[in-house]
Short mmCIF file of C-alpha atoms in Angstrom, two decimals:
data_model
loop_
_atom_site.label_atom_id
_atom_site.label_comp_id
_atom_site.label_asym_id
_atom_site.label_seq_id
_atom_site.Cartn_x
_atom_site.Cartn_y
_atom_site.Cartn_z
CA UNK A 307 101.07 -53.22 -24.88
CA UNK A 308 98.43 -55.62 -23.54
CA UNK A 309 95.47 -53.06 -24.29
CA UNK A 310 96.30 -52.70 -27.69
CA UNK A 311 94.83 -56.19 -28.17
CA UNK A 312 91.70 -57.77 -27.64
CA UNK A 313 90.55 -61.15 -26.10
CA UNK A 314 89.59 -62.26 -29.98
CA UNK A 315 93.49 -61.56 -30.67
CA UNK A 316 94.78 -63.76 -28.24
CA UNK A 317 92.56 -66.78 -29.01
CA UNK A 318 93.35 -66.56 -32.54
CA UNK A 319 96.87 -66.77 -31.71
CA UNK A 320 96.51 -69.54 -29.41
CA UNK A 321 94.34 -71.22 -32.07
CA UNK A 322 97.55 -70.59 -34.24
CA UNK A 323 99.91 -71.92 -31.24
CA UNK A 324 98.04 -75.40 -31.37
CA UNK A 325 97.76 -75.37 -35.47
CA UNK A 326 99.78 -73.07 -37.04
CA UNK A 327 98.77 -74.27 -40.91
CA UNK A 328 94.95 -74.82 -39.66
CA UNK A 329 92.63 -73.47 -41.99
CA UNK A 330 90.81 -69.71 -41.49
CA UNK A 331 87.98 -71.42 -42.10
CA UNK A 332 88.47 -74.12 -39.07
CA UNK A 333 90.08 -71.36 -36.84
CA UNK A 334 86.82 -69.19 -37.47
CA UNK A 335 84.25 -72.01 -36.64
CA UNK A 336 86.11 -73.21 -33.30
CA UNK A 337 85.91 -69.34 -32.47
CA UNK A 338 82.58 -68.54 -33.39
CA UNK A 339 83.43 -65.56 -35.74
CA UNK A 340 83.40 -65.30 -39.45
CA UNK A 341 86.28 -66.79 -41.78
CA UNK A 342 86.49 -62.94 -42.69
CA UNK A 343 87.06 -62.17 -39.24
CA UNK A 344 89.94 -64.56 -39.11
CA UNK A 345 91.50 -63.74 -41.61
CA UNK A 346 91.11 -59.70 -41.18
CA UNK A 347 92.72 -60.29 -37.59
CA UNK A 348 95.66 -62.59 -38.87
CA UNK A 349 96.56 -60.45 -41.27
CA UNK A 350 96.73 -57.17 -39.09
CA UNK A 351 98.22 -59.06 -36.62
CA UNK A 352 101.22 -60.40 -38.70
CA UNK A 353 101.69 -56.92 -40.62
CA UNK A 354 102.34 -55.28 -37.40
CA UNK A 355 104.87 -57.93 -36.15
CA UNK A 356 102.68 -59.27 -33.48
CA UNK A 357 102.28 -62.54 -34.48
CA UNK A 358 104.45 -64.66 -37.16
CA UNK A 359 103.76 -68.20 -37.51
CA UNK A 360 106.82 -70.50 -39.14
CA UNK A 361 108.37 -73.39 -39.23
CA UNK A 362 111.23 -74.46 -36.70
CA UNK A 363 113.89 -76.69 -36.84
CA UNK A 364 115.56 -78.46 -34.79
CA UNK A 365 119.54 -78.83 -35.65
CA UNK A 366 120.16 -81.73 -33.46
CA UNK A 367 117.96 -84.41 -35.43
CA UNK A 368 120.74 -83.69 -37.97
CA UNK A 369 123.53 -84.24 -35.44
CA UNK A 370 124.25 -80.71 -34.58
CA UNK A 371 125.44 -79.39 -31.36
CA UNK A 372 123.83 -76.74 -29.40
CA UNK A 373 125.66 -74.35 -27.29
CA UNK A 374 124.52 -71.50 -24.71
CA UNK A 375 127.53 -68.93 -25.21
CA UNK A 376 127.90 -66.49 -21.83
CA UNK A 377 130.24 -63.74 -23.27
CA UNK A 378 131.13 -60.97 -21.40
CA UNK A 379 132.01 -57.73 -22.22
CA UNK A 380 132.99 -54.33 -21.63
CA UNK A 381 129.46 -52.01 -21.14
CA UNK A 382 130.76 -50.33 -24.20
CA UNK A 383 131.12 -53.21 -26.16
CA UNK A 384 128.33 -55.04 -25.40
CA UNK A 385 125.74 -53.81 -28.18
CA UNK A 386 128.19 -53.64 -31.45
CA UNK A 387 129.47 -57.59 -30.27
CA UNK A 388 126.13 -58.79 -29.82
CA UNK A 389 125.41 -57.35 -33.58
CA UNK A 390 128.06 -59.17 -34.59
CA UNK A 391 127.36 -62.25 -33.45
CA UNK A 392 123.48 -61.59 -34.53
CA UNK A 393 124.59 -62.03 -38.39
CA UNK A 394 125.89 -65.08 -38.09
CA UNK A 395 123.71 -67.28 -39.68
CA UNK A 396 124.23 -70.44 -36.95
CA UNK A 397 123.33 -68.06 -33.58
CA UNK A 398 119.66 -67.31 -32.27
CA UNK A 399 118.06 -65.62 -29.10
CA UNK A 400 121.09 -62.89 -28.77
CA UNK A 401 120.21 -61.14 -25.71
CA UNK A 402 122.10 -58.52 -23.25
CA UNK A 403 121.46 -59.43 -20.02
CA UNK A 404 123.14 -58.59 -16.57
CA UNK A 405 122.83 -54.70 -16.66
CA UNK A 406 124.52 -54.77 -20.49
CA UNK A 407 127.63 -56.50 -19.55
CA UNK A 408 126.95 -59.90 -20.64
CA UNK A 409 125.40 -61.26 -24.09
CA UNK A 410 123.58 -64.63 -23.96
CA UNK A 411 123.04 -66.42 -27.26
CA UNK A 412 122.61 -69.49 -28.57
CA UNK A 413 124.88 -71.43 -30.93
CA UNK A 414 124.89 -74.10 -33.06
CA UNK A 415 127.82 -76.04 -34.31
CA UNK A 416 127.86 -79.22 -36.82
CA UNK A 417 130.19 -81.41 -35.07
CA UNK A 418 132.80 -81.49 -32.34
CA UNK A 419 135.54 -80.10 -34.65
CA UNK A 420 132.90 -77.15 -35.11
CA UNK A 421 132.25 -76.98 -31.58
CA UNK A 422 136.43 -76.83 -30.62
CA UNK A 423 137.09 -74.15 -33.29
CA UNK A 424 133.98 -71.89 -32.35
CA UNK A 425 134.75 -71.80 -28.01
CA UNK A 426 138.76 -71.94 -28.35
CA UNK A 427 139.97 -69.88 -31.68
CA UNK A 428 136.97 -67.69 -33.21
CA UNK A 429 134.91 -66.27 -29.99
CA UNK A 430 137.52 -65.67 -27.51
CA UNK A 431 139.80 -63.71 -30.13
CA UNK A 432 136.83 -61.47 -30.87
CA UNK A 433 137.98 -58.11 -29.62
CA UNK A 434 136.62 -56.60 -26.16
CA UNK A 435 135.59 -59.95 -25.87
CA UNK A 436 136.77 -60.38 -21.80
CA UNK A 437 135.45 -64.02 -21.15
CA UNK A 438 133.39 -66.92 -22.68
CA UNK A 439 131.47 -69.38 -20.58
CA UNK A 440 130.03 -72.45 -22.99
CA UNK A 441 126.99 -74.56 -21.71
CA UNK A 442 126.26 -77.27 -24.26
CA UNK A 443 122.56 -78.13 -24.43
CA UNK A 444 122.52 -82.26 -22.85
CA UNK A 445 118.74 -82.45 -22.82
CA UNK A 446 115.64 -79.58 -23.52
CA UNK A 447 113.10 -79.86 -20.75
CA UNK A 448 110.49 -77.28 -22.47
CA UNK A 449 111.36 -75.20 -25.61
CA UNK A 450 111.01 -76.33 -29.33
CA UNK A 451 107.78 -77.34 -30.28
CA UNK A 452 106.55 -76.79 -26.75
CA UNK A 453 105.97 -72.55 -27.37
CA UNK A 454 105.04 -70.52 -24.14
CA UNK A 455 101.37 -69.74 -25.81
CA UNK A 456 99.56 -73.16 -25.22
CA UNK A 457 100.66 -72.25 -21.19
CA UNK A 458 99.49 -68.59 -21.51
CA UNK A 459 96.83 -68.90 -23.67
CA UNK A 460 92.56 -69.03 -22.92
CA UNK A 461 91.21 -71.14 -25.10
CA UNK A 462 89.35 -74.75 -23.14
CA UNK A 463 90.03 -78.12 -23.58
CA UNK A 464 86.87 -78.97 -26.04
CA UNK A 465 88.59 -76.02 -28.66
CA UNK A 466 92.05 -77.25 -28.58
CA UNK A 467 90.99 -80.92 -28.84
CA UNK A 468 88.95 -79.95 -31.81
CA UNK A 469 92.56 -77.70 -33.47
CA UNK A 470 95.05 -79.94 -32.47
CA UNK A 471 96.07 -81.85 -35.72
CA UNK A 472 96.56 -85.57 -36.10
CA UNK A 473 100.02 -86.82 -33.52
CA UNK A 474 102.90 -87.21 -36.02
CA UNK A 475 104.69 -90.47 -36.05
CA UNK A 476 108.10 -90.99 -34.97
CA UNK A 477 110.74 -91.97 -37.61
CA UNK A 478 113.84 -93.25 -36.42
CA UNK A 479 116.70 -92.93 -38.33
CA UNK A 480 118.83 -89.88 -39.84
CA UNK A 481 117.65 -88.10 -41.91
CA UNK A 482 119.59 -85.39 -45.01
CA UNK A 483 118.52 -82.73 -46.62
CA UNK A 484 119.10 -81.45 -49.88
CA UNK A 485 118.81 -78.33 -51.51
CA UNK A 486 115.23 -78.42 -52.56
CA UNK A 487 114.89 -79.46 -48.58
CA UNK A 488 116.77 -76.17 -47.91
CA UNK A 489 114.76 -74.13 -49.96
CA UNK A 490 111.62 -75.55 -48.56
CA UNK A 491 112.95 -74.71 -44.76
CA UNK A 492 114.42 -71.48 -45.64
CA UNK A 493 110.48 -70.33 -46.94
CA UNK A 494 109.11 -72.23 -44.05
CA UNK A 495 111.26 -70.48 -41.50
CA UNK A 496 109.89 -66.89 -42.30
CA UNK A 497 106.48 -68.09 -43.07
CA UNK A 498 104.71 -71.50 -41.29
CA UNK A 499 101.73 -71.10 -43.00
CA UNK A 500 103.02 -70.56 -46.93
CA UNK A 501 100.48 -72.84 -49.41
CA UNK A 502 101.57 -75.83 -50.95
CA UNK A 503 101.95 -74.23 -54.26
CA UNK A 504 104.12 -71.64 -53.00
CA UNK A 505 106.63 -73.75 -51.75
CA UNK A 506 106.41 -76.33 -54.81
CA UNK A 507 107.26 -73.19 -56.85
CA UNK A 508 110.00 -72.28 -54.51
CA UNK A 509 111.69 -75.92 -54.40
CA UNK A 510 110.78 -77.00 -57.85
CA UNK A 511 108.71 -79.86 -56.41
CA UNK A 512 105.05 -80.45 -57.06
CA UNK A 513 102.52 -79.60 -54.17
CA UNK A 514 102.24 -83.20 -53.79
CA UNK A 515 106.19 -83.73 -53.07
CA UNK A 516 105.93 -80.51 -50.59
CA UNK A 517 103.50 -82.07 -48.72
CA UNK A 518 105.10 -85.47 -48.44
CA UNK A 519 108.63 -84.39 -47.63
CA UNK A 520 106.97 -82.02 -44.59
CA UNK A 521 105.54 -84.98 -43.39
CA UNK A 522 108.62 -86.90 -43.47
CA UNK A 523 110.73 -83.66 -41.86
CA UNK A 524 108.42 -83.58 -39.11
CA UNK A 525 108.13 -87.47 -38.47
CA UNK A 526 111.96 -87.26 -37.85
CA UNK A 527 111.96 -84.72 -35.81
CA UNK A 528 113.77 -82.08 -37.32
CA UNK A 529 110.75 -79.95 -38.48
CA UNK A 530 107.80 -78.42 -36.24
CA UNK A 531 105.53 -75.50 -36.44
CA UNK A 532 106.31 -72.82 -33.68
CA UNK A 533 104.92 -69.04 -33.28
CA UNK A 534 106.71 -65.44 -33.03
CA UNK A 535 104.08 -63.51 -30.74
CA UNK A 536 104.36 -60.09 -29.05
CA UNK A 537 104.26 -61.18 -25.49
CA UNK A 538 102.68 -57.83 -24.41
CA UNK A 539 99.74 -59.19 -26.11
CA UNK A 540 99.28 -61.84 -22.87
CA UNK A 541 100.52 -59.56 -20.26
CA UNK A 542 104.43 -60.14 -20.21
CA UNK A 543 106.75 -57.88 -19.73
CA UNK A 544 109.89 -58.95 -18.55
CA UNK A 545 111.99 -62.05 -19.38
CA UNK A 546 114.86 -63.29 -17.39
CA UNK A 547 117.69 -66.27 -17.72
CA UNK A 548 118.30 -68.15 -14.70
CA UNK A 549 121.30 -70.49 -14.29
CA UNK A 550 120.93 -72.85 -11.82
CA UNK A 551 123.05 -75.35 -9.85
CA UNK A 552 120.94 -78.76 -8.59
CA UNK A 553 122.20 -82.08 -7.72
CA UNK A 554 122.63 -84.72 -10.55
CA UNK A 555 120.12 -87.14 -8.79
CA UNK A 556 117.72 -84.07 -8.86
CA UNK A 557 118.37 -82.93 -12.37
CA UNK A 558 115.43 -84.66 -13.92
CA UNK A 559 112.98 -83.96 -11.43
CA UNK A 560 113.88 -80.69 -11.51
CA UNK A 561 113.89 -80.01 -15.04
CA UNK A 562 110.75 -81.36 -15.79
CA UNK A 563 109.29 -79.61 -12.42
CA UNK A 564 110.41 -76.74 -14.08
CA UNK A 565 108.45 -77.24 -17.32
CA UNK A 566 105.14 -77.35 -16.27
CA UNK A 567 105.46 -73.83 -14.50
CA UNK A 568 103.69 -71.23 -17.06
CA UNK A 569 106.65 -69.03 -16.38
CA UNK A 570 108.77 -70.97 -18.14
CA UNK A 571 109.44 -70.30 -21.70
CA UNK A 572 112.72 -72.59 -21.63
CA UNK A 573 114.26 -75.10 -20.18
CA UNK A 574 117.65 -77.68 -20.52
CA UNK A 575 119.85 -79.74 -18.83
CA UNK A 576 123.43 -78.15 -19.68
CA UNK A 577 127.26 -78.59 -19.24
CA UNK A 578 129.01 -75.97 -17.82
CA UNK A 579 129.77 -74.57 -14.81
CA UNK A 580 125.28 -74.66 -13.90
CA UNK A 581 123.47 -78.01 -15.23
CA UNK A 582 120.08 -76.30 -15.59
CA UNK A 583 119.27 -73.21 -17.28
CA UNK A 584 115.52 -71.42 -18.17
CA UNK A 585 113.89 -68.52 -19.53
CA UNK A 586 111.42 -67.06 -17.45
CA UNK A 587 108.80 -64.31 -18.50
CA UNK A 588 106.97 -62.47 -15.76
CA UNK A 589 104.61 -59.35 -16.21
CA UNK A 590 107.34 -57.14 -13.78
CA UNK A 591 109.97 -57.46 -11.62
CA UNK A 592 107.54 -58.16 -8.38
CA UNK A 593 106.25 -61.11 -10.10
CA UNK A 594 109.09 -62.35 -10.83
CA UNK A 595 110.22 -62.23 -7.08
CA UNK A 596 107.27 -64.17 -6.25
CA UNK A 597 108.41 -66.84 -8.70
CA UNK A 598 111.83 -66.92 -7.01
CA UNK A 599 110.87 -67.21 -3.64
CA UNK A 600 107.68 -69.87 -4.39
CA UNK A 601 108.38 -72.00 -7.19
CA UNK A 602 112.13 -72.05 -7.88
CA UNK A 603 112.41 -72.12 -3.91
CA UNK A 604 110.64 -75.29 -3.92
CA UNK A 605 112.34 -76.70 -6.70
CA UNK A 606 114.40 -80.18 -5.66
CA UNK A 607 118.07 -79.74 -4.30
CA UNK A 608 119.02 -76.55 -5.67
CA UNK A 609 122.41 -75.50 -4.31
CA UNK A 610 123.24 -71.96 -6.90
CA UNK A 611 121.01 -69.68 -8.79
CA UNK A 612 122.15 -66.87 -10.69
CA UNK A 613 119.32 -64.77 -12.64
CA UNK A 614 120.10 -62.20 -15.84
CA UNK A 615 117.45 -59.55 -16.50
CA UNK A 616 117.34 -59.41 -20.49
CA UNK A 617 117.76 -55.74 -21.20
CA UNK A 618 117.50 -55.88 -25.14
CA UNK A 619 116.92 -58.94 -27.36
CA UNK A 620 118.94 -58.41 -30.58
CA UNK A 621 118.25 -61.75 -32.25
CA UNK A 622 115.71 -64.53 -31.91
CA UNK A 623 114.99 -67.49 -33.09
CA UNK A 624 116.32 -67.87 -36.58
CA UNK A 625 118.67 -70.84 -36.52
CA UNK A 626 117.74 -73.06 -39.17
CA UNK A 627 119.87 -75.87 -41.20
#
């Protein structure tokens, strides 16, 4: 819960939100505690599972397809299908949603062939499986890189100018990885902040190669530093998918309308039978009735909105290449 954490806590983890692989030693000056401090916090922090930082990736700078996957299911069947689909290594952010008859989760597929064989042979032959609605992801609005903890977080402009690490060119291009790149992301992906020497012993490069062929991951796009936090820690307590319906001339406008609200955790541009979804996190249900009837209600041409209470989150992110 919120009280179980201090104000410290939650500008060290915004400090981590704006540079996850910033020094204890930087984090501790813009804070004005003790490296010790720092340090004594992240660690408690990160051994009670409140705060993780890592290293996302992002499939689609590889070519990879991503797919929201609506399955619904029998009450009954809801919990052992969503475990099933939680160990497959190419799904993230499994959730049961809509009272426990419905599982939300995201999906990633390599190619078209991929993406034909996943929606019309392996899902809907699952058993007690009773219907599969696919929304491909066209365009991400907020999400990625963009975590929910730079919105929620307290820290003023002067700090996060003085954390925010040099902008990262952009490298067009594609870009392959190999398995010393897959051993690198695999570390990276459970812990963001792992020393250089940790992951040269773990690839078989030299620190000097590690730090080289991050640089190059990130200038393409494919890798980024993100943040695991235990939302209770800033107050939220709820988080809900809405699916909405808006006119193709409004799409833009309303996706990116729908990015700068500090609800919003999420948000794409899909296919499907909605063209926008989000994840919204609210402290309760009356707050998020306000953000229904204020901000989504004012949202550009809007013609259908459907909204899914999560009611258990079996998997999050861990879709990596």
């Amino acid at each position: 819960m919120e009280s179980d954490y201090d104000e410290l806590d939650r500008r060290l983890v915004h400090a981590l939100q704006i540079n996850g692989r910033a020094p204890f030693s930087t984090i501790a000056e813009v804070l004005g505690v003790s490296d010790r401090t720092i340090a004594r916090r992240y660690a408690r922090l990160r051994s009670a599972g409140a705060v993780r930082v890592l290293c996302g990736v992002d499939p689609t700078a590889l070519g990879a397809i991503l797919w929201f996957l609506r399955v619904r299911c029998a009450p009954a069947a809801s919990l052992p299908v969503a475990e099933a689909l939680a160990r497959r290594p190419d799904t993230s952010w499994v959730s049961l949603s809509s009272g426990g008859t419905e599982i939300t989760c995201v999906v990633r597929t390599e190619n078209e062939a991929d993406s034909e064989a996943l929606l019309l042979a392996k899902l809907p032959r699952t058993p007690r499986v009773e219907g599969v609605t696919a929304h491909s992801v066209l365009h991400a609005f907020y999400g990625g890189p963009d975590n929910l903890v730079g919105k929620l977080g307290s820290l003023d402009a002067e700090a996060i100018e003085r954390l925010r690490p040099p902008p990262v060119p952009h490298r067009p291009g594609p870009v392959r990885l190999d398995d010393g790149d897959r051993k690198l992301l695999a570390l990276l992906s459970t812990d963001g902040r792992a020393a250089f020497e940790q992951l040269a012993a773990a690839t078989g490069w030299s620190p000097t190669t590690v730090r080289r062929r991050m640089a190059e991951l990130r200038e393409h796009g494919l890798l980024y530093l993100d943040i695991d936090v235990d939302w209770h820690m800033f107050g939220v307590n709820t988080r809900t998918l809405l699916w909405l319906s808006v006119a193709p001339a409004h799409l833009e406008e309303a996706g990116r309308a729908l990015a700068g609200h500090p609800e919003i955790a999420f948000a794409a541009a899909t296919t499907g039978p909605t063209n926008l979804y989000a994840s919204v996190v609210c402290a309760d249900q009356r707050e998020l009735y306000r953000y229904l009837t204020t901000r989504i209600a004012a949202l550009p041409a809007i013609t259908h909105l459907e909204t899914a209470p999560v009611i258990k989150t079996v998997k999050q992110a861990a879709n990596h290449a």
